[in-house]
XYZ file of C-alpha atoms in Angstrom:
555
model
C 0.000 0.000 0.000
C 1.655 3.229 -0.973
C 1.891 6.238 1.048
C -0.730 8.279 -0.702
C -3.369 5.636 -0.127
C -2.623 5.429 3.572
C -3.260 9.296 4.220
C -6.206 8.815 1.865
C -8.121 6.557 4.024
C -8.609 8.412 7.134
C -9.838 11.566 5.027
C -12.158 9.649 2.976
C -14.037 7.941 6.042
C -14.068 11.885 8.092
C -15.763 13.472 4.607
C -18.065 10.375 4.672
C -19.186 11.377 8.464
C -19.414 14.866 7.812
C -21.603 14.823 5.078
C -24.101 12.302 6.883
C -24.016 14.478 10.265
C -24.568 17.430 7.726
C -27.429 15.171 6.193
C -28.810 15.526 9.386
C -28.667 18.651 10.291
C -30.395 19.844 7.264
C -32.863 17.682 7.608
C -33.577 18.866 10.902
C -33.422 22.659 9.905
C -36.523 21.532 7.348
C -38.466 19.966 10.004
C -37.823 22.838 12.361
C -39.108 25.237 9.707
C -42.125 22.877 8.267
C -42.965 22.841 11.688
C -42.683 26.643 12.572
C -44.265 28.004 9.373
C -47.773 26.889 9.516
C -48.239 28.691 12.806
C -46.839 31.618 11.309
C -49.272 31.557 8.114
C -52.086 30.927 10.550
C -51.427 34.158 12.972
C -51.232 36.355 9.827
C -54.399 35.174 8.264
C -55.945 35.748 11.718
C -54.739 39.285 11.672
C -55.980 39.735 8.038
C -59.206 38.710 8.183
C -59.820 39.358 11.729
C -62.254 42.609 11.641
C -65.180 43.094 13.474
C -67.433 42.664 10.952
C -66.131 39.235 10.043
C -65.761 37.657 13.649
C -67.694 34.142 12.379
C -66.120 33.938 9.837
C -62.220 34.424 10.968
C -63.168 31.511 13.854
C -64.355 29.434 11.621
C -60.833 30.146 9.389
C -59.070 29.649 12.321
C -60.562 26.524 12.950
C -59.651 25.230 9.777
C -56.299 26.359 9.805
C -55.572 24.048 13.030
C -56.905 21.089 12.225
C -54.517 21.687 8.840
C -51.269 22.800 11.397
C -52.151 19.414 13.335
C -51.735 17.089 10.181
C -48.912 19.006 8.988
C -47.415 17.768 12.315
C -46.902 14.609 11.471
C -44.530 14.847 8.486
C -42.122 17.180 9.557
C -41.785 14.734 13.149
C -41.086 11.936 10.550
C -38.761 13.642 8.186
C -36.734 14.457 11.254
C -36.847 11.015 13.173
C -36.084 9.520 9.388
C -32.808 11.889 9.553
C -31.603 11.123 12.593
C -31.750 7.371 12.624
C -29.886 7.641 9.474
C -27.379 9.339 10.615
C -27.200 7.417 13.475
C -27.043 3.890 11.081
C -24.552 5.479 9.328
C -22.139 6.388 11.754
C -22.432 3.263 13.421
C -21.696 1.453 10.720
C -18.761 3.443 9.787
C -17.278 2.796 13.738
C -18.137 -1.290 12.555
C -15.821 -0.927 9.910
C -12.979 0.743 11.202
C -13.025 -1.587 13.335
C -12.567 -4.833 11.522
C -10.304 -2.816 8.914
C -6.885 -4.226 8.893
C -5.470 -1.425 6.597
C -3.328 1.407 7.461
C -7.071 3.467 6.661
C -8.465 2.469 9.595
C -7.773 2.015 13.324
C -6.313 -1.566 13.366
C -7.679 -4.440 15.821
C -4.689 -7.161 16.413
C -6.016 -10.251 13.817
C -6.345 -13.243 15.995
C -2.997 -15.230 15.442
C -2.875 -19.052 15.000
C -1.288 -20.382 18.374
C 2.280 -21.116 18.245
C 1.676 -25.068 19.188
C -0.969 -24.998 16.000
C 1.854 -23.074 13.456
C 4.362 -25.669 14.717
C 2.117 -28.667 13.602
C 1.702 -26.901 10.316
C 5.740 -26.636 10.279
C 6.165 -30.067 10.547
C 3.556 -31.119 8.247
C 5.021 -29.143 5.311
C 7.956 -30.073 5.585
C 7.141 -33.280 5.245
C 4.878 -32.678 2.526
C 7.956 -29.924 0.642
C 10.311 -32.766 1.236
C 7.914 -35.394 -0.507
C 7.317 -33.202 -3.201
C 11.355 -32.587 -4.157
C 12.118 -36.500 -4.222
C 8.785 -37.272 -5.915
C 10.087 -34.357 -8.765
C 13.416 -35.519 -9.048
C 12.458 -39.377 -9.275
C 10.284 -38.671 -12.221
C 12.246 -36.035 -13.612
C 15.366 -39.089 -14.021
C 12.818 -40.992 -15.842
C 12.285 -38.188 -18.521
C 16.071 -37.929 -17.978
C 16.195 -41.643 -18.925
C 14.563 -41.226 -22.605
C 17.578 -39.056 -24.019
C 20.218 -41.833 -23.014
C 22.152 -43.853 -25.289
C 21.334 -43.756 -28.797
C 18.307 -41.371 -28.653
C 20.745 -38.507 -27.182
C 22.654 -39.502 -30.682
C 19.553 -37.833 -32.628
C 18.971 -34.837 -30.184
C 21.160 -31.603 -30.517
C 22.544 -30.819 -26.525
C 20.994 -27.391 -27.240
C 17.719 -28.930 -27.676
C 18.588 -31.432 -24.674
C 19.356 -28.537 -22.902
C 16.045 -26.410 -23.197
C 13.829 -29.381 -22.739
C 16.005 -30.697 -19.536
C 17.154 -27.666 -17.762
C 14.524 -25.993 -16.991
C 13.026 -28.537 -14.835
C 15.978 -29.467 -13.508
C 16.385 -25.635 -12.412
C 12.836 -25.427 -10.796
C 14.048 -28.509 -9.184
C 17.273 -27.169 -7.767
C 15.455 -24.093 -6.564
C 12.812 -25.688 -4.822
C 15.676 -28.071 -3.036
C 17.091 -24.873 -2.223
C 14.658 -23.733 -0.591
C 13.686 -26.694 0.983
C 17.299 -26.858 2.762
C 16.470 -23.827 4.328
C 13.456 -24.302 5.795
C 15.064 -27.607 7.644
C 18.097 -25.492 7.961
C 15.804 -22.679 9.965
C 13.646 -26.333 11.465
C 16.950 -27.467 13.318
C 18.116 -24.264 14.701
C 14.437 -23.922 15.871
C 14.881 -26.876 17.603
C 17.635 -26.234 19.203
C 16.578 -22.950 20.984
C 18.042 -20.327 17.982
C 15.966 -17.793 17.884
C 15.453 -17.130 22.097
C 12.447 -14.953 21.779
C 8.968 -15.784 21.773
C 7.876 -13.259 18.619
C 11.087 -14.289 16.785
C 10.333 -17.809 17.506
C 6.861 -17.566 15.712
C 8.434 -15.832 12.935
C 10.847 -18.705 12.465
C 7.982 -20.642 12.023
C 6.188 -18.089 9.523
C 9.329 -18.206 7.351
C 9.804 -22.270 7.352
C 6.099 -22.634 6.442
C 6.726 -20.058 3.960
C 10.113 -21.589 2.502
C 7.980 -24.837 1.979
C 4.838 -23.284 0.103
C 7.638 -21.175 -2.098
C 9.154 -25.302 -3.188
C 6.074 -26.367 -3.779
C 5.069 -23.140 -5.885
C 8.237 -23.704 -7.849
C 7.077 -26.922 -9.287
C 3.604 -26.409 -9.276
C 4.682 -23.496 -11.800
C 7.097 -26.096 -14.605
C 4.146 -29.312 -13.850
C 2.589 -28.325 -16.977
C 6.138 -27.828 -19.008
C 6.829 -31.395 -17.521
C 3.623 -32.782 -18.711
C 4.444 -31.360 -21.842
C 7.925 -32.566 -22.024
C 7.175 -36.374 -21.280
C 3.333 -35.947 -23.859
C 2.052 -39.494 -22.205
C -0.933 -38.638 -23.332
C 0.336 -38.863 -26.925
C -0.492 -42.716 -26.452
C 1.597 -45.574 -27.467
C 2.704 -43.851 -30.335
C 4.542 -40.878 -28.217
C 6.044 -40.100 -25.207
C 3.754 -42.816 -23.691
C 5.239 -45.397 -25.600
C 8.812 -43.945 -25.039
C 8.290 -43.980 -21.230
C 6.836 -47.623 -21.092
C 10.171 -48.785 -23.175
C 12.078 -46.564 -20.277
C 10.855 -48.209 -16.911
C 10.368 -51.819 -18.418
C 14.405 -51.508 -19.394
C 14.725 -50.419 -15.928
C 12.735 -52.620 -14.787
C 14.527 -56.003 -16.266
C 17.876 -54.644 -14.892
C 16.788 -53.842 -11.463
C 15.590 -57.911 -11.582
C 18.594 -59.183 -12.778
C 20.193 -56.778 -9.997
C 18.230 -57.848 -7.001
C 19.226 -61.406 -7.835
C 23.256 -60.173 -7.239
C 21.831 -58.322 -4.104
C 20.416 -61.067 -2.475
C 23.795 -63.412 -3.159
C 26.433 -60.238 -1.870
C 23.858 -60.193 1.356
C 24.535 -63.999 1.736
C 28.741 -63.697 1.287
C 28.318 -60.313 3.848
C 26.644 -62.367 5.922
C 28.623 -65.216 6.407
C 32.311 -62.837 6.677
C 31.213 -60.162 9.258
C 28.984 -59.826 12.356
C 25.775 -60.021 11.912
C 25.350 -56.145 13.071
C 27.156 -55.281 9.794
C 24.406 -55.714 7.583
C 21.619 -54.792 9.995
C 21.057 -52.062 8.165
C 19.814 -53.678 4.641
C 18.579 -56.816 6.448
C 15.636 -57.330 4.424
C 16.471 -54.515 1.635
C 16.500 -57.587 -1.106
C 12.475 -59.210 0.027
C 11.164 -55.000 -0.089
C 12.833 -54.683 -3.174
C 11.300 -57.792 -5.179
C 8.325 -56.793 -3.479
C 8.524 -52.853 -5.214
C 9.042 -54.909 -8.436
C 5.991 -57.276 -8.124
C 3.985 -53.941 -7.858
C 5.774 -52.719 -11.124
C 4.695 -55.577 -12.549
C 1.352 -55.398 -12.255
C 1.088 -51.508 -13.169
C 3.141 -51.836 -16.090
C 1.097 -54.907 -17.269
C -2.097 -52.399 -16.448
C -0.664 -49.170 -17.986
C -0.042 -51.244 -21.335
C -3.295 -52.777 -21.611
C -4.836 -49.197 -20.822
C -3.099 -47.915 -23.579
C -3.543 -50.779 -26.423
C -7.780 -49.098 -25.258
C -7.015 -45.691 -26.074
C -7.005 -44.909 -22.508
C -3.700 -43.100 -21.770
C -4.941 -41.194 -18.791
C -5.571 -44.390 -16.991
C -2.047 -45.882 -18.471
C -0.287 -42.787 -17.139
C -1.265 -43.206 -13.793
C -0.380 -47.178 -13.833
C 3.087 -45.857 -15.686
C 3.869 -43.365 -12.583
C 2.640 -45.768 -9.804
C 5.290 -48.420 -11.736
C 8.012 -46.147 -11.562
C 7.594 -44.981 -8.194
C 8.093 -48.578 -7.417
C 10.719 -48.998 -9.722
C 13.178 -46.229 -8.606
C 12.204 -47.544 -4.650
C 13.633 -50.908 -5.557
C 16.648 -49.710 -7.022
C 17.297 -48.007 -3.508
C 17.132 -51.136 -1.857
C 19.471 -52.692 -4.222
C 21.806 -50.167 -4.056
C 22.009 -49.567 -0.588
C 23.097 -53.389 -0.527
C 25.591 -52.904 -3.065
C 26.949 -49.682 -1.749
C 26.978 -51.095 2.495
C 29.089 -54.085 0.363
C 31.773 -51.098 -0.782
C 31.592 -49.419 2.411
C 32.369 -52.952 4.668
C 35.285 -53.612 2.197
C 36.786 -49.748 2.853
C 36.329 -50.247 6.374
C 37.874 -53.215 6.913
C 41.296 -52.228 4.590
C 41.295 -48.345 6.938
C 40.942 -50.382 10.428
C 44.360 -50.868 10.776
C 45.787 -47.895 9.539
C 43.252 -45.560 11.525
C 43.944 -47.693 14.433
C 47.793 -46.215 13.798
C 46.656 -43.242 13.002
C 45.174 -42.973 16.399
C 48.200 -44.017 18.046
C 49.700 -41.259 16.722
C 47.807 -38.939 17.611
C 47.395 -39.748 21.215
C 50.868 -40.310 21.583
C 50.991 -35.950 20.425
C 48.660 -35.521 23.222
C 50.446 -37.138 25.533
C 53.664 -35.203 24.353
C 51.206 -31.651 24.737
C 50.394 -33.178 28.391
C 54.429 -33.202 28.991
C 54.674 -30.028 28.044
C 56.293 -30.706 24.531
C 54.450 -28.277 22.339
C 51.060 -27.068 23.507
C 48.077 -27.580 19.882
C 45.208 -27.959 23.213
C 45.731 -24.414 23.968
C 41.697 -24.567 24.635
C 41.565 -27.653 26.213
C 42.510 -27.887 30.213
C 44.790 -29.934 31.166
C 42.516 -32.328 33.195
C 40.013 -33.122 30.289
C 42.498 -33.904 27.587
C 44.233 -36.109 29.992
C 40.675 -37.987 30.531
C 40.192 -37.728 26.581
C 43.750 -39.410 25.972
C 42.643 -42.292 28.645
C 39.174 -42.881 26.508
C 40.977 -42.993 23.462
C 43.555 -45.134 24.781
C 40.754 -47.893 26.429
C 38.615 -47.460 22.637
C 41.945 -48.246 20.652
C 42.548 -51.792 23.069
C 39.055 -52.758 22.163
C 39.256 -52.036 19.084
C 42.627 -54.267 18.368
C 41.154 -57.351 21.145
C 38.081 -57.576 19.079
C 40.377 -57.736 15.542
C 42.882 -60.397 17.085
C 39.954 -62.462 18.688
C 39.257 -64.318 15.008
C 35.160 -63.428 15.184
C 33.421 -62.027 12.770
C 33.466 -58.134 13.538
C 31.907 -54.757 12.005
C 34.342 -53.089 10.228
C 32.555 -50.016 10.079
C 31.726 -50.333 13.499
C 35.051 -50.412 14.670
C 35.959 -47.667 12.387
C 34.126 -45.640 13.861
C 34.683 -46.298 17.478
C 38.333 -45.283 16.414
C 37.378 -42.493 14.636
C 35.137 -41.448 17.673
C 37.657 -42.038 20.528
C 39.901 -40.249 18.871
C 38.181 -37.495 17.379
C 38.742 -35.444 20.366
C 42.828 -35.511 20.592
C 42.973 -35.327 16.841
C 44.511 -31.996 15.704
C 45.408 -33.510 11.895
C 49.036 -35.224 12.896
C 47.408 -38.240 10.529
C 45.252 -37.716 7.799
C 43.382 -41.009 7.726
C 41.450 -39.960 10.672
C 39.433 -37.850 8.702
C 39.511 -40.274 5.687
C 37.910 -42.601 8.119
C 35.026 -40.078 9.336
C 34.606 -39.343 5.766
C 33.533 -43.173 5.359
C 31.025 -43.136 8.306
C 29.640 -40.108 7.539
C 28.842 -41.084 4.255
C 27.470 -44.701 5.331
C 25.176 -43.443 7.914
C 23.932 -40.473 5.504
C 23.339 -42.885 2.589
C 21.562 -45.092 4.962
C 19.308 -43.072 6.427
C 18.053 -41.592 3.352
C 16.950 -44.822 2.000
C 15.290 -45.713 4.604
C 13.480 -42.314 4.604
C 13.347 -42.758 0.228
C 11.279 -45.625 0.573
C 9.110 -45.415 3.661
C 7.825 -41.490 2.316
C 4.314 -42.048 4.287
C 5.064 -43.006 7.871
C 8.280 -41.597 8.059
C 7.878 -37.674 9.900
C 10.053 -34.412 10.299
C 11.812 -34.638 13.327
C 14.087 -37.333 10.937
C 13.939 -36.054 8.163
C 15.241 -32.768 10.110
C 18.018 -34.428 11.333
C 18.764 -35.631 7.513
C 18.422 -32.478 6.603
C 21.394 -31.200 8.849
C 23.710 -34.032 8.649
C 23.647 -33.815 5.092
C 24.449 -30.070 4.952
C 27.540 -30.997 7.270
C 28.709 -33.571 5.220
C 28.752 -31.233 1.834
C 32.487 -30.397 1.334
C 33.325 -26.687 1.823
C 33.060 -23.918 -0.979
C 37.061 -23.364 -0.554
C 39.970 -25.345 0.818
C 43.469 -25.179 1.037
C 45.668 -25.217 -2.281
C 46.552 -28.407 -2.975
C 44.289 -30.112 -1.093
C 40.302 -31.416 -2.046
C 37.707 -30.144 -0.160
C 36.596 -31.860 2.299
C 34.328 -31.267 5.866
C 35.949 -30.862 8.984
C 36.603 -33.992 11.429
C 33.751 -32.110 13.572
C 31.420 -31.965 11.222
C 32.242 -35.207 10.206
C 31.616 -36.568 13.381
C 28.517 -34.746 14.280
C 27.180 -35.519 10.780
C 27.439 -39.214 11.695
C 25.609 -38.798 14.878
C 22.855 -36.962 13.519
C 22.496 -39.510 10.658
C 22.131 -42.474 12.820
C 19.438 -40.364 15.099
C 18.048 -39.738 12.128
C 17.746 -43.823 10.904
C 16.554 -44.946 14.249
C 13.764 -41.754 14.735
C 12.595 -43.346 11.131
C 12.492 -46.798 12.046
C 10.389 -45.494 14.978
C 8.258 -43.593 12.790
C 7.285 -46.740 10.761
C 6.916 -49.162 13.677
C 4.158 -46.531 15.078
C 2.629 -46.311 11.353
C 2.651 -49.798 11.100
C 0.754 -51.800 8.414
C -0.545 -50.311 5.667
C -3.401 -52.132 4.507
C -6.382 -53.844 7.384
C -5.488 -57.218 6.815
C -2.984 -59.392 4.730
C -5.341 -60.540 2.207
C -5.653 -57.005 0.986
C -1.851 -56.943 0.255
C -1.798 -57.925 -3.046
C 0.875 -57.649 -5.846
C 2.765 -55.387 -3.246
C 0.154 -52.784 -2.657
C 1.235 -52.758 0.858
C 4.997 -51.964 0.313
C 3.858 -49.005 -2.397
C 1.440 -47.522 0.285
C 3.851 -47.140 3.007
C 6.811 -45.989 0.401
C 4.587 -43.253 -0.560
C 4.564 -44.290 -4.206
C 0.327 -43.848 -4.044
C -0.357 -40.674 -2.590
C -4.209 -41.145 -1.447
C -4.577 -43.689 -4.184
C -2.911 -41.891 -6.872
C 0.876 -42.084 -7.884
C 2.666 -39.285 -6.793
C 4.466 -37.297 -9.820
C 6.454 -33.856 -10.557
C 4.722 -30.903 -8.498
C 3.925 -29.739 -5.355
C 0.462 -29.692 -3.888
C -1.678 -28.172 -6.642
C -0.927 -30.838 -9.179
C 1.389 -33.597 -7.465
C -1.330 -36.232 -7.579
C -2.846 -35.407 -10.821
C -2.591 -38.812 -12.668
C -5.316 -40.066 -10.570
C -6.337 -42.541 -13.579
C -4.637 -45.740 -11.756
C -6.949 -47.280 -9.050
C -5.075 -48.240 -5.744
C -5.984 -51.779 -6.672
């Protein structure tokens, strides 16, 4: 509202008074003087016709004349009660609306804010919902993605590839952006940052706000994307392209889940059974995710061979949702497999690593060069002790000849000596690097594929630990960059928090569907991964147009 209008208000609404209240007082000057004026015109007409000779005749005039002055009584006392209780109506309806104005025009009454408890349920829920809506967008978007790969990129310009692709990918990016903010703002929130109670509710404002602003960003490109992938071109279009896409997907991700299921068995049988905790069942959800495919892709082709490409859209979607959700599960098997192998070659040279650098802090603790100028005395001598006692378990459990958890004990090293560590050996951070990146990677599957029952204090904690494990915008010459052993560390933590909060999450969702006979052809396993969104497949948007293929029954 510009300045002009504000001053305008107030002088607009006093002209408005002042002409009713002069409405009024007109009106009451006539009434006054239709009242006065018949008594006038009646004493003159006495005085005129008043003679002596003429006495009958001037009562009988004056008669007359007052039963005439007592009718015209009557409209003068209504003309003025008329004015009056229009004035009055109108300047109590004038108060009425200054009143409930909330514009500078007007004296402003405080708007009844939503409590803070009720804008903090709404925080959560969207970013939940924001968060939903980004991997939703980006796991279609790589199956549009998919269609200009191999040979068909051959026969598209990169210009072309480049105006069709990028601009999704950029309304992607921007609502990611903004979704890392509002978790960003979500965990300081949660951890007491900002203090005050009108700052806090802003906070709150601004993370609901980040969240609508992600899911305006693709609401705005859902129709470009539509556009882009034409599925309802039919069989002989971008529907037919797509369908060639996620069955090719689909026959590798079998073939896949097959080596899976054998590198679970050989992890099995050479470590403890705590190292593969993690994926323990990863290979049953994911040929369950592909029995679901199945049966959409079967559906979307038959839809199509009708002429029905709405309905064979929505079976295509719900099959890819499935699709990319069993790929996760493969590939978290596949990648724990690289990370237990890593693990187990760095044990022995972080455990040295560690030696060295508690045997610096003990040197610092004789007084032989002083890196712990923060650190008292006391503490790092009860830090040095830890480490030392971590470091003997750490080598009993490797000479004992059981099975052990390479990653485990990596990161008890890593832990234990995390806190004497001042960079004396370099695989110490190498090490972090590796747990960080496990735990990360694992909770974010778990979170990928269990979308509905999975809620925001995780996904918070996600959130953070990935922005500490993203390597720094600079480092030294020479040298990759790479996130300090702190971060490192605490990015670890808050990734594991983060798994176990989500396993928690589903346990209290629990099953899906009333009753096992319902779950067929995986229906189950797609509910609770979010791939149906109220019983339609989830696509590129945010909440205007997310669930917009709602052609594919549930069933």
């Amino acid at each position: 509202m510009t300045p002009s209008l504000i001053r305008g208000r107030p002088r607009r609404g006093t002209s408005r008074i002042s002409v009713r209240v002069l409405l009024a007082l007109v009106g009451g000057l006539v009434g006054v003087v239709w009242l006065v004026l018949p008594g006038v015109t009646v004493g003159d007409g006495g005085a005129a016709a008043g003679g002596p000779d003429r006495a009958v005749a001037g009562a009988v005039a004056q008669g007359e004349d007052k039963g005439t002055s007592d009718v015209d009584l009557v409209m003068p006392g209504l003309a003025v009660v008329a004015a009056a209780v229009l004035a009055g109506y109108g300047l109590m309806r004038r108060r009425r609306r200054a009143r409930g104005r909330t514009t500078p025009g007007g004296a402003p009454v405080q708007v009844a804010e939503p409590p803070v408890g009720e804008l903090d349920e709404r925080a959560r829920a969207l970013l939940v919902e924001a968060d939903d809506w980004v991997r939703v967008s980006g796991e279609e978007l790589g199956f549009v993605e998919g269609r200009f790969e191999g040979e068909d990129l051959a026969h598209l310009e990169a210009v072309e590839y480049g105006e069709v692709i990028e601009p999704l990918a950029r309304a992607l990016s921007d609502a990611a952006g903004e979704l890392t903010v509002a978790f960003r703002m979500r965990w300081q929130y949660e951890g007491g940052v900002p203090k005050e109670g009108a700052a806090r509710r802003h906070a709150l404002a601004g993370i609901v706000g980040r969240c609508q602003e992600a899911g305006r960003l693709l609401d705005a490109q859902a129709a470009a994307f539509d556009q882009v992938r034409g599925l309802e071109q039919g069989l002989g279009g971008g529907l037919g392209q797509a369908l060639v896409v996620a069955e090719g997907r689909f026959r590798a991700l079998a073939g896949r889940t097959g080596g899976a299921g054998a590198t679970l068995r050989g992890l099995g049988e050479r470590y403890a059974p705590s190292a593969t905790a993690a994926v323990a069942g990863h290979v049953e959800q994911a040929k369950d995710r592909l029995v679901f495919a199945t049966t959409r892709l079967n559906h979307a082709r038959q839809s199509a061979d009708l002429g029905d490409n709405e309905r064979a859209a929505g079976h295509l979607r719900a099959a890819e949702g499935a699709i990319a959700q069993a790929a996760i599960f493969v590939e978290a098997v596949e990648r724990l497999a690289g990370d237990l192998a890593t693990a187990s070659a760095l044990v022995p040279t972080a455990l040295t690593g560690g030696e060295v650098e508690i045997a610096g802090a003990r040197e610092s603790l004789a007084g032989v060069g002083d890196p712990y100028v923060d650190v008292p005395p006391g503490e790092l001598r009860a830090r040095v002790a830890h480490a030392d006692l971590a470091l003997a378990g750490v080598r009993e459990e490797l000479t004992s000849g059981r099975p052990y958890d390479p990653l485990d004990l990596l990161r008890r090293i890593v832990r234990a000596v995390g806190p004497v560590a001042v960079g004396r050996a370099g695989v110490i951070p190498a090490a972090a690097l590796v747990c960080a990146r496990g735990a990360v990677g694992g909770a974010d599957d778990v979170v990928a594929t269990h979308r509905a029952a999975v809620g925001s204090e995780a996904r918070t904690r996600l959130a953070e630990a990935r922005r500490l494990l993203a390597p720094p915008v600079s480092a030294p010459a020479g040298r990759a960059p790479r996130p300090e052993l702190a971060d490192l560390l605490a990015a670890d933590a808050l990734a594991q928090q983060a798994h176990d909060l989500a396993e928690q999450d589903i346990r209290v969702h629990g099953h899906p569907v009333d009753s096992p006979a319902e779950d067929v052809n995986g229906l189950a396993g797609a509910l609770l991964g979010g791939v149906l969104a109220g019983g339609s497949p989830a696509g590129f948007g945010g909440p205007r147009t997310r669930g917009r293929r709602g052609g594919a029954p549930p069933v």
